[in-house]
Short mmCIF file of C-alpha atoms in Angstrom, two decimals:
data_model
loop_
_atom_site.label_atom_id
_atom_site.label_comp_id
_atom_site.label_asym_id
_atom_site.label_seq_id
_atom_site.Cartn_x
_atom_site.Cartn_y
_atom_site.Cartn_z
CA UNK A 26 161.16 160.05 75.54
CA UNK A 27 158.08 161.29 77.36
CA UNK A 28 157.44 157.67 78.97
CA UNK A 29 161.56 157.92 80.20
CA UNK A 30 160.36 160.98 81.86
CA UNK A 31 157.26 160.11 83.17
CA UNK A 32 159.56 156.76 84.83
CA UNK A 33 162.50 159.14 86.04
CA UNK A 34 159.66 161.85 87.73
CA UNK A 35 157.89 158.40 89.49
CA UNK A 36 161.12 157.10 90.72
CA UNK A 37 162.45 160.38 92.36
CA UNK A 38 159.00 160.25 93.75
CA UNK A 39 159.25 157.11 95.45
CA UNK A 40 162.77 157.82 96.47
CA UNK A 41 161.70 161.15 98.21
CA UNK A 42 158.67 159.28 99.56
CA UNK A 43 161.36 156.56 101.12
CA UNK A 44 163.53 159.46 102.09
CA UNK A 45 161.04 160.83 104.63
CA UNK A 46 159.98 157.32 106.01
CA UNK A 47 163.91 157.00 106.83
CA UNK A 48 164.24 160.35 108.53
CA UNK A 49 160.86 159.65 110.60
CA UNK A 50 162.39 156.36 111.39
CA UNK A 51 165.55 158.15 112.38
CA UNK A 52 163.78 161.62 114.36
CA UNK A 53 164.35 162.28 118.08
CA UNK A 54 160.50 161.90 118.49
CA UNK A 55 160.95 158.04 118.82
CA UNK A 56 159.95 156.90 122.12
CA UNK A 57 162.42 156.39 124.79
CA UNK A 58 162.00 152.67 126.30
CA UNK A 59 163.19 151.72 130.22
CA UNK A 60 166.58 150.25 130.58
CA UNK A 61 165.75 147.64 132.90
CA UNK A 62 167.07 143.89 131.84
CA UNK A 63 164.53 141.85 132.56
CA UNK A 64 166.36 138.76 133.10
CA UNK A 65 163.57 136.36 133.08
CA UNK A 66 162.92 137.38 129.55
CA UNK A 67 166.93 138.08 128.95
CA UNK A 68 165.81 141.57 127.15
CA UNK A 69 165.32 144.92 127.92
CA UNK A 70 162.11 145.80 129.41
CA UNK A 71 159.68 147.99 126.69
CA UNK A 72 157.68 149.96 128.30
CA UNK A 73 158.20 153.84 127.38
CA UNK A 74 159.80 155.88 129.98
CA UNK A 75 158.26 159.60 130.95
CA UNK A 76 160.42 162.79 129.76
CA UNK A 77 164.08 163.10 131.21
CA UNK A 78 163.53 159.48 132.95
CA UNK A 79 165.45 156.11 131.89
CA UNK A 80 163.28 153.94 133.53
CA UNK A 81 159.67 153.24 133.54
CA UNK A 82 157.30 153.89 136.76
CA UNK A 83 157.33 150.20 138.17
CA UNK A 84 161.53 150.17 137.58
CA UNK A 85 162.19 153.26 138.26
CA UNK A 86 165.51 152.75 141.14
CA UNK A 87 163.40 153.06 144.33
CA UNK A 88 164.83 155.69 146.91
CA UNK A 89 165.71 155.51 150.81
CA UNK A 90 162.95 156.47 152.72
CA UNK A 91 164.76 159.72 153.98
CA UNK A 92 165.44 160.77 150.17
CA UNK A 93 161.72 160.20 148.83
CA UNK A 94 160.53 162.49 151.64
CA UNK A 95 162.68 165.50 149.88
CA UNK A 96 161.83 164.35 146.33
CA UNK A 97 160.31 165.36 143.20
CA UNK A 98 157.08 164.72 142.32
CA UNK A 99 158.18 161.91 139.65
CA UNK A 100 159.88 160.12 142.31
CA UNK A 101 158.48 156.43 143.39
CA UNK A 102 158.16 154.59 146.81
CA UNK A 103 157.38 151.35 147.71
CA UNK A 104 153.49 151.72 148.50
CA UNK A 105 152.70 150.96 152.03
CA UNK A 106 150.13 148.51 152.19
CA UNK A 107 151.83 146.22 149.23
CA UNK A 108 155.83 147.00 149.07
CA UNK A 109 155.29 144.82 145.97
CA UNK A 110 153.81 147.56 143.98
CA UNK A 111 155.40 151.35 143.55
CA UNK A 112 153.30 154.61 143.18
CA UNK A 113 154.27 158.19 143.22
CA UNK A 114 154.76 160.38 145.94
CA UNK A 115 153.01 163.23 144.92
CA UNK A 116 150.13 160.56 144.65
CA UNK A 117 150.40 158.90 147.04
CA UNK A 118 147.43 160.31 149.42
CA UNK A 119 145.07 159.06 146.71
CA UNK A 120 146.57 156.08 145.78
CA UNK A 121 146.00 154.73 149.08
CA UNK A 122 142.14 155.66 149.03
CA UNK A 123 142.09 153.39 145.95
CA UNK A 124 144.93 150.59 146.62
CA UNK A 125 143.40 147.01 145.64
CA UNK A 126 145.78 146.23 149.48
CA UNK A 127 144.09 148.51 151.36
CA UNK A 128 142.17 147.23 154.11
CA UNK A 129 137.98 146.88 154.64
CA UNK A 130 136.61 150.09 155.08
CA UNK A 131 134.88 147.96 158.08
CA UNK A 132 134.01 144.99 159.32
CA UNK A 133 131.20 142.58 157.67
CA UNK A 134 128.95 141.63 160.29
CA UNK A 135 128.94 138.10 158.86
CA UNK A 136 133.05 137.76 159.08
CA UNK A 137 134.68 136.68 162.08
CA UNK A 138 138.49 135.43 161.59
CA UNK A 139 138.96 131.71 161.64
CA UNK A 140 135.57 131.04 163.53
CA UNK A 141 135.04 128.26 161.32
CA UNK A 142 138.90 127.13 161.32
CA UNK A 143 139.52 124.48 164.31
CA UNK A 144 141.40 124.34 167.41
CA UNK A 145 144.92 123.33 168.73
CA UNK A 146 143.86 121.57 171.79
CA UNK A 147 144.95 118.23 170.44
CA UNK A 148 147.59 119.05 168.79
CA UNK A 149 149.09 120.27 172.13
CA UNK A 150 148.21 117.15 173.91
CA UNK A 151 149.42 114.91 171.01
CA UNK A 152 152.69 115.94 170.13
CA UNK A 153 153.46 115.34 165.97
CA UNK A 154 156.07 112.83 165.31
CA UNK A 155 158.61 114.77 163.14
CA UNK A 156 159.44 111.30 161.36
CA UNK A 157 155.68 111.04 160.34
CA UNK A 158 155.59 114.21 158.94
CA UNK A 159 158.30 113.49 156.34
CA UNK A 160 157.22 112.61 152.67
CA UNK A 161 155.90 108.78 151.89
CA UNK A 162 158.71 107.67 150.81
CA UNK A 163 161.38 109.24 153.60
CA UNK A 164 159.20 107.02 155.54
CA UNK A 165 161.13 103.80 157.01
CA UNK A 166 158.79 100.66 154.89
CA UNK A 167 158.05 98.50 158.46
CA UNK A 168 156.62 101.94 159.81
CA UNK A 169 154.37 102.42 157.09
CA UNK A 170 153.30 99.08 157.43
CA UNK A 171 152.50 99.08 160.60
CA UNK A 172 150.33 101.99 159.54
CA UNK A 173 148.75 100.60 156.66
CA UNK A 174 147.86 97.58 158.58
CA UNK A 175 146.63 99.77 161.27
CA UNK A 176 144.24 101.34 158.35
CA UNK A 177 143.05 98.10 157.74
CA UNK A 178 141.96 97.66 161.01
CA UNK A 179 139.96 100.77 161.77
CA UNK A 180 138.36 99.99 157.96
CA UNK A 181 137.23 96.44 159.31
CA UNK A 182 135.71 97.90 162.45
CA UNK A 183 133.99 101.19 161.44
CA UNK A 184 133.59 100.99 157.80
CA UNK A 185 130.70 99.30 156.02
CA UNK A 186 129.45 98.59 152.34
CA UNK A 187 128.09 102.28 150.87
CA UNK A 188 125.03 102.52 149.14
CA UNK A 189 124.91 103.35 145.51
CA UNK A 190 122.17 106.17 145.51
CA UNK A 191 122.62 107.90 142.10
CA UNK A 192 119.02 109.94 140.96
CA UNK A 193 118.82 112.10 138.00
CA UNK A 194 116.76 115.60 138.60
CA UNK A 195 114.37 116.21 135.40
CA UNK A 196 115.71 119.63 135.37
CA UNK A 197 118.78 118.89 133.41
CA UNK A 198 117.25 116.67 131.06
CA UNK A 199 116.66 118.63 128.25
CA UNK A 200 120.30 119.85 129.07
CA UNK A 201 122.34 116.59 129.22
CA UNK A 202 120.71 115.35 125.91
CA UNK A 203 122.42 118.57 124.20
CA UNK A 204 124.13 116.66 121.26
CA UNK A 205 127.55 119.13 121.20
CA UNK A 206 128.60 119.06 124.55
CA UNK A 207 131.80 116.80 124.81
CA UNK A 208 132.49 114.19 127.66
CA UNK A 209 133.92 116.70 130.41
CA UNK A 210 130.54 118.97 130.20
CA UNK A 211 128.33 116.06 130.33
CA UNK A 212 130.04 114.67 133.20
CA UNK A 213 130.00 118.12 135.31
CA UNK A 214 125.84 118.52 134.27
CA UNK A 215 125.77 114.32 135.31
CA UNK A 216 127.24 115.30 138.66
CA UNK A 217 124.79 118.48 139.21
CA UNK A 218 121.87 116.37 138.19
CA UNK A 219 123.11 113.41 140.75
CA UNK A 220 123.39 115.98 143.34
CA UNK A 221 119.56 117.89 142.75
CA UNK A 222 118.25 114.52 142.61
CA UNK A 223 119.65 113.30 146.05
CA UNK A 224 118.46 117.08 147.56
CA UNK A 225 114.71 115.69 146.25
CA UNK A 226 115.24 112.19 147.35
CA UNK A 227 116.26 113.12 150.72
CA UNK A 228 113.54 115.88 150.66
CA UNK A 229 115.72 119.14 150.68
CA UNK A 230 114.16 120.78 148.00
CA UNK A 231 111.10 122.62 150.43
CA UNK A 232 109.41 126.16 149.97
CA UNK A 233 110.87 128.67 152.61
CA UNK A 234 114.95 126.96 152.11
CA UNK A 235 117.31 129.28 151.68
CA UNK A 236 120.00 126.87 149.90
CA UNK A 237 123.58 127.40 150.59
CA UNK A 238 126.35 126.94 148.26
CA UNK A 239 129.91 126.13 149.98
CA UNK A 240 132.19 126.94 147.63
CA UNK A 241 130.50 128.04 144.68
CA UNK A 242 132.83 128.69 142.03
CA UNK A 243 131.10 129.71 138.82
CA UNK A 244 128.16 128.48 140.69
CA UNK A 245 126.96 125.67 137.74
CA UNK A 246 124.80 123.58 140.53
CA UNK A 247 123.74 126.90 142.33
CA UNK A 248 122.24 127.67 138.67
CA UNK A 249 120.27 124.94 138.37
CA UNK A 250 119.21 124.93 142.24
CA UNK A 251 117.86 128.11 141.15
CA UNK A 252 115.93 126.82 138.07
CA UNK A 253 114.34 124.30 140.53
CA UNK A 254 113.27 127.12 142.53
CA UNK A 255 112.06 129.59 139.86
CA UNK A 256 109.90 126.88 138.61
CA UNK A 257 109.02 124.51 141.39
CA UNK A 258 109.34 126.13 144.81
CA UNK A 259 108.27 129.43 146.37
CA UNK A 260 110.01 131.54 149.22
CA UNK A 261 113.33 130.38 148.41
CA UNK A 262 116.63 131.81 147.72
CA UNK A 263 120.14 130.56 146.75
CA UNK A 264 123.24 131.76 148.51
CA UNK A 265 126.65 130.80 146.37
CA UNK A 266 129.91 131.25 149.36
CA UNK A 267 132.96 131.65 148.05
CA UNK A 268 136.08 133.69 148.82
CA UNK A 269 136.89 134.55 145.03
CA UNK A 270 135.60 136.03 142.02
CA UNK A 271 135.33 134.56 139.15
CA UNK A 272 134.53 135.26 135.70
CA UNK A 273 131.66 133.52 133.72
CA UNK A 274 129.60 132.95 136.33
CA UNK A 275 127.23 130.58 135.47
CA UNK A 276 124.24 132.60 138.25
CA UNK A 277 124.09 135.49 136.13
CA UNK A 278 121.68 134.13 133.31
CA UNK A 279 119.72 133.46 136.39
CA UNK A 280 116.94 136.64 135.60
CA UNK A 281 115.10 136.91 138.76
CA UNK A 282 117.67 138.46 141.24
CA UNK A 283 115.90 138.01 144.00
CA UNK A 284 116.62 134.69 144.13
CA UNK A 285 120.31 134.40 144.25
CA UNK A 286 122.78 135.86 146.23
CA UNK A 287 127.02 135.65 145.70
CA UNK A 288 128.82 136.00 149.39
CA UNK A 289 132.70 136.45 148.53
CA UNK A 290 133.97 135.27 152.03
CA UNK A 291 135.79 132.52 153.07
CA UNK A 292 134.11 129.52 155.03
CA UNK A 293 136.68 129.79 157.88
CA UNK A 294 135.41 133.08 158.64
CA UNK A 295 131.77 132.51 157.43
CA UNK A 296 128.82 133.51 159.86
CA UNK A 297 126.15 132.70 158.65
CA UNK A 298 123.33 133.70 161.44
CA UNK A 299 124.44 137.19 160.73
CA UNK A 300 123.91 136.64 156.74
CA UNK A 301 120.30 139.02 155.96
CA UNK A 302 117.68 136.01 154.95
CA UNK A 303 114.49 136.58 154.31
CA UNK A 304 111.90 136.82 156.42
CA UNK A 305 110.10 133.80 155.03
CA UNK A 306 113.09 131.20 156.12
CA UNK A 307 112.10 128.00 157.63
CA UNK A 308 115.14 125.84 156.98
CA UNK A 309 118.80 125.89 155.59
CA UNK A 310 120.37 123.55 153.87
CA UNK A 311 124.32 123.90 152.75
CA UNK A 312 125.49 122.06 149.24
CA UNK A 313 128.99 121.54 147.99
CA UNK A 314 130.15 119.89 144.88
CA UNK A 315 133.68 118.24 145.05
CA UNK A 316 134.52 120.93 148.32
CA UNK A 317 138.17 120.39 148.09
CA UNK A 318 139.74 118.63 151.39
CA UNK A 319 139.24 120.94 154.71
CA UNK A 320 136.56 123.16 153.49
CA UNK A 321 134.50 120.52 153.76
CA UNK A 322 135.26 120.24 157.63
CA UNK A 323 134.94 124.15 157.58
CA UNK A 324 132.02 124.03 155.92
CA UNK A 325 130.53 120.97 158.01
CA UNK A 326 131.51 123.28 161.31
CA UNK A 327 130.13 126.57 159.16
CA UNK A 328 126.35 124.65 160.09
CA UNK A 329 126.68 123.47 163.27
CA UNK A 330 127.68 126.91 164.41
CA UNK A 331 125.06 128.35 162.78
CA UNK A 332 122.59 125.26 164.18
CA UNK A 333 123.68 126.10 167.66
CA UNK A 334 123.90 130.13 167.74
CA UNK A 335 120.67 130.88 165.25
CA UNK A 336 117.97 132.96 167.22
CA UNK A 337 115.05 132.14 164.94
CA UNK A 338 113.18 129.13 164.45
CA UNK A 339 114.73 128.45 161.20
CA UNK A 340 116.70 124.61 161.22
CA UNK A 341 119.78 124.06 159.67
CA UNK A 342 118.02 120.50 157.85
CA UNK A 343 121.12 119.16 156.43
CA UNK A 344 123.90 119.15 153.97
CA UNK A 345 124.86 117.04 150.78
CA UNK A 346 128.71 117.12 149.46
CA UNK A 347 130.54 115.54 146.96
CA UNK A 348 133.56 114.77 149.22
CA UNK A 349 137.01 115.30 146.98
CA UNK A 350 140.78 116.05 147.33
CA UNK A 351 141.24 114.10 150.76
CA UNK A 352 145.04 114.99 150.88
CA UNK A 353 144.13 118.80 151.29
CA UNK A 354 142.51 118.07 154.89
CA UNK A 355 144.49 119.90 157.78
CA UNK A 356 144.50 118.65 161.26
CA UNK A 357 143.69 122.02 162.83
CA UNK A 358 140.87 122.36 161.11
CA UNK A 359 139.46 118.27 160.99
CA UNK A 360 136.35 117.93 162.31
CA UNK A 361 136.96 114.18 163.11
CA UNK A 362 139.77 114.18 165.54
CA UNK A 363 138.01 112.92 168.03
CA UNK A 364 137.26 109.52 166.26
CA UNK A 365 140.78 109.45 164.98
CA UNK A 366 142.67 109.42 168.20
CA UNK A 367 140.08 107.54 169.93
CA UNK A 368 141.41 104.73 167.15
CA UNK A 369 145.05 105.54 167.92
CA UNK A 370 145.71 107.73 164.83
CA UNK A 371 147.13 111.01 166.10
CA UNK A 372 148.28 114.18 163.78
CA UNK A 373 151.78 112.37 162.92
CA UNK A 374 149.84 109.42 161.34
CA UNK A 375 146.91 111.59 160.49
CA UNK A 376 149.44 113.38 157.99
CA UNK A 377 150.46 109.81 156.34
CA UNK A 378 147.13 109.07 155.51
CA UNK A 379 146.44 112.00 153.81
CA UNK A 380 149.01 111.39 151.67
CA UNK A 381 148.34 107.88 151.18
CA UNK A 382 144.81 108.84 149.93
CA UNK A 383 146.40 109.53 146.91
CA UNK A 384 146.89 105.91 145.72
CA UNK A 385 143.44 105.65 145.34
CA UNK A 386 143.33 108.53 142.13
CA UNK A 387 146.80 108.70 141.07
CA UNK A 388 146.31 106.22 138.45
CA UNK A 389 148.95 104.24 136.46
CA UNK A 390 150.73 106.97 134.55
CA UNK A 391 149.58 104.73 131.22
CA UNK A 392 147.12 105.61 128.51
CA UNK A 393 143.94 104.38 127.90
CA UNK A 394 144.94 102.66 124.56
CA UNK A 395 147.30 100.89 126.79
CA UNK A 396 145.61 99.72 129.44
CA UNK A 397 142.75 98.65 127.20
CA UNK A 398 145.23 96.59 125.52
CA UNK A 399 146.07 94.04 128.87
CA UNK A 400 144.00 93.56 132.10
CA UNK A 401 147.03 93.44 134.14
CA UNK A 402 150.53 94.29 133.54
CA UNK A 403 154.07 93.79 135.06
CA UNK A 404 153.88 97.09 136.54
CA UNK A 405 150.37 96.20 138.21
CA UNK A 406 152.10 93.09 139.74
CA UNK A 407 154.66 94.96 140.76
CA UNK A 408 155.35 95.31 144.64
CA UNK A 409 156.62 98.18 146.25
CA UNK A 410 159.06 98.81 149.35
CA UNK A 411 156.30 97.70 151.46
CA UNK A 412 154.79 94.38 149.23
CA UNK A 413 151.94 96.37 147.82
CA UNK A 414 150.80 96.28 144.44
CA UNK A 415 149.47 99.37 142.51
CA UNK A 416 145.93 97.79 143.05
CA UNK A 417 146.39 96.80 146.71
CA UNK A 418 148.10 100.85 147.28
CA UNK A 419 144.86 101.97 145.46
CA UNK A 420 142.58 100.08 148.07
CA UNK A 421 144.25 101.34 150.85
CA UNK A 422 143.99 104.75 149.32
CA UNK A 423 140.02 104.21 148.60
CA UNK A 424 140.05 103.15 152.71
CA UNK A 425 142.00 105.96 154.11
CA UNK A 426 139.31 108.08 152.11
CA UNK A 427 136.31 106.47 154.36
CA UNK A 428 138.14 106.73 157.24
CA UNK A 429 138.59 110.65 157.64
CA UNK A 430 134.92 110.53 155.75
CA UNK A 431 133.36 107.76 159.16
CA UNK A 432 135.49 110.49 161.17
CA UNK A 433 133.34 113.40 159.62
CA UNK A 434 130.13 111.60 159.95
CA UNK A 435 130.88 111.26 163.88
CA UNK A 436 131.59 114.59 164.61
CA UNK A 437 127.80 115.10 162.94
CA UNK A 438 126.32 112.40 164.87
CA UNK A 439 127.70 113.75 168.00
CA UNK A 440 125.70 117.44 166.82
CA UNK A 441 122.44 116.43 166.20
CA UNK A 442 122.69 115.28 162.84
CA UNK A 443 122.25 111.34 160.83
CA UNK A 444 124.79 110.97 158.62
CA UNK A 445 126.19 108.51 156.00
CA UNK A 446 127.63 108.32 153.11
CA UNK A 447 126.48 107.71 149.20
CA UNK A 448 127.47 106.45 145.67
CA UNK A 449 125.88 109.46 144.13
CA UNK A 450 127.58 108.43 140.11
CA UNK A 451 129.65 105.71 139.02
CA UNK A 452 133.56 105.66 138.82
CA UNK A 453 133.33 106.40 134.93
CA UNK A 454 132.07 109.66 135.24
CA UNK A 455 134.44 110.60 138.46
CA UNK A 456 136.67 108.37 140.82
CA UNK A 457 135.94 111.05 143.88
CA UNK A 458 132.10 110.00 143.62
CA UNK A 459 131.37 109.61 147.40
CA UNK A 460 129.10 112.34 148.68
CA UNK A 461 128.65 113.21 152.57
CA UNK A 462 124.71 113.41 153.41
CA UNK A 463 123.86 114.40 157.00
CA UNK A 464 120.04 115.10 157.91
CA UNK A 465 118.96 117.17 161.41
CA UNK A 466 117.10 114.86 163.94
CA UNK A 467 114.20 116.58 165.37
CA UNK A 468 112.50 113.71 166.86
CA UNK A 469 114.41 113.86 170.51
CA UNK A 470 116.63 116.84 171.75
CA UNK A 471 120.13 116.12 171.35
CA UNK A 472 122.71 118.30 172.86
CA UNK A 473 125.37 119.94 171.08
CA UNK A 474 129.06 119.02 172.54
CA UNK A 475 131.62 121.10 171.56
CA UNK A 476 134.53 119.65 169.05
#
């Protein structure tokens, strides 16, 4: 009987104990959530609303402009520098002190809109076929081939065999014999080492350099640059350009500070004569690995500003890219134009080519398993609308490449610089593995003709 008891006292226990979870389940306490459908996510949105509101602050039904000026404190308005956002009234004053749209407080000596970005002289001149500027394949095939056969001809004439030039610096020795990292690390630290070794090799890598990053990312090469200099060279210091920030950033385990410096700007507006270098600076030299499409010509324009406005004695000695992402060029901003028209290619047929450069990396859409399996295939034989093959549409992609590339290295001849181009790795560790060296001749004057 006394057990029975025991049982009947536990289980009114538990059932008063489960009573009180139900009525806190059920108690006006619970926290109001925002009405809004979100219809992407076909639900109601969840955020919790403040007292007496239905919606939440970025649903809340905005007002007309004449109503929020009479309004409650609770009440929301678009915010004025970024309508995309809303913020209180009765905040408003200090939201705008703090708004992530507000505008520079001033004006970076070292920023200048668009200094770096081109002209539209030609452009004006050479009218753009609207037919040209049409995707590949709205493209009539006879006037693509007249232009890939006009490709062909400009290749014949301008473009010869390039050098395979492919150093490893001893800095990332130790490194690349790391027995975890997988293929895509060691083929990033292959590139980096490629690149430091062709700085040495073409003797960039001097005391009193300040070495200059074009878009840096999370600044892997700019690390080891900095290595090099910690442990090699003196009166140096390492400048990573880019117009973002991003996280991980490879500089940071770099311990003396002194040596690098992050520049969030972008290259079109990029000054950099009005950048604080030390007073120790004898020469500059820019780097860039895989600079997508037209930062490269922003980049290459970035120097020769620089070369021709600088007030010291310090030189701008030279550059070294990894040239990548050819169809991203613009024709504004192209530093080649000149060569290009002077070869009958104008900004109609300047915007076919840099589409067609994609042939050259697009691949075959099959595996590797597959393609190891046959050396050629029916779709490789293949011929398209205009009697290419995937092989021949990949050589004419590889040639439109070194075309706007022969283009760049004129513009640098014409300013002072030699220029050509290198093999820095092989095609198994990247298919973009071209990179753009120019080197400053000091042995005559040269003068500097505008683009």
């Amino acid at each position: 009987m006394e057990s029975t008891e025991k049982l009947g006292k536990k289980a009114a226990t538990e059932e008063e104990a489960l009573g009180c979870k139900k009525l806190k389940l059920t108690t006006d306490d619970a926290p109001v959530r925002c009405k809004f459908f979100v219809l992407r996510k076909k639900r109601l949105c969840k955020m919790t609303v403040g007292h007496g509101k239905e919606y939440c602050g970025e649903h809340e039904p905005v007002q007309a402009p004449s109503e929020a000026d009479n309004a409650s404190s609770g009440d929301r308005i678009p915010c004025p520098l970024d309508p995309k956002h809303t913020v209180s009234v009765a905040k408003l004053e200090k939201h705008l002190k703090i708004c992530n749209a507000r505008p520079a407080a001033e004006k970076l000596p070292y920023i200048d809109t668009g200094i770096n970005g081109g002209s539209d002289g030609e452009e004006q001149q050479h009218p753009v076929d609207s037919a040209l500027q049409k995707k590949l394949t709205d493209i009539p095939a006879s006037q693509l081939t007249v232009l890939v056969a006009k490709v062909n001809s400009i290749y014949s004439a301008s473009v010869g065999s390039i050098e395979e030039l492919s150093p490893r610096h001893p800095i990332l020795e130790q490194e690349l014999a790391t027995d975890h990292y997988g293929p895509h690390t060691l083929k990033h630290l292959t590139q980096s080492s490629a690149l430091l070794g062709l700085m040495e090799h073409f003797d960039f890598l001097q005391n009193g350099t300040v070495f200059v990053e074009f878009g840096a990312g999370k600044g892997q090469v700019s690390y080891w640059l900095a290595r090099i200099v910690e442990q090699q060279l003196s009166s140096c210091k390492v400048l990573l350009i880019d117009r973002a920030s991003h996280r991980h950033k490879k500089d940071n385990k770099i311990e003396d500070r002194d040596i690098v410096q992050r520049v969030r700007a972008d290259i079109a507006d990029l000054v950099l004569e009005q950048l604080d270098l030390p007073d120790t600076t004898k020469q500059l030299v820019g780097i860039g690995k895989h600079l997508c499409g037209s930062a490269t010509d922003l980049a290459l324009r970035c120097l020769i500003n620089y070369r021709k406005n600088v007030k010291t004695s310090t030189s701008a000695k030279g550059c070294l890219f990894a040239l990548c992402c050819h169809h991203r060029c613009e024709w504004k901003s192209f530093v080649g134009k000149r060569f290009l028209l002077a070869n009958g290619i104008g900004p109609g047929e300047f915007e076919c080519i840099v589409r067609m450069v994609s042939w050259a990396v697009c691949g075959t859409g099959r595996s590797r398993e597959r393609k190891a399996e046959t050396e050629t295939s029916e779709a490789d034989a293949k011929e398209d609308r205009c009697g290419l093959t995937r092989l021949q549409r990949e050589e004419i992609g590889r040639k439109c490449k070194r075309i706007l590339d022969i283009a760049r290295i004129e513009f640098m001849k014409e300013n002072g610089y030699d220029a050509h181009l290198k093999h820095y790795v092989n095609t198994d560790i990247t298919l973009e593995n071209v990179g753009l060296v120019c080197i400053e001749r000091t042995s005559q004057q040269t003068t500097l003709p505008s683009e």
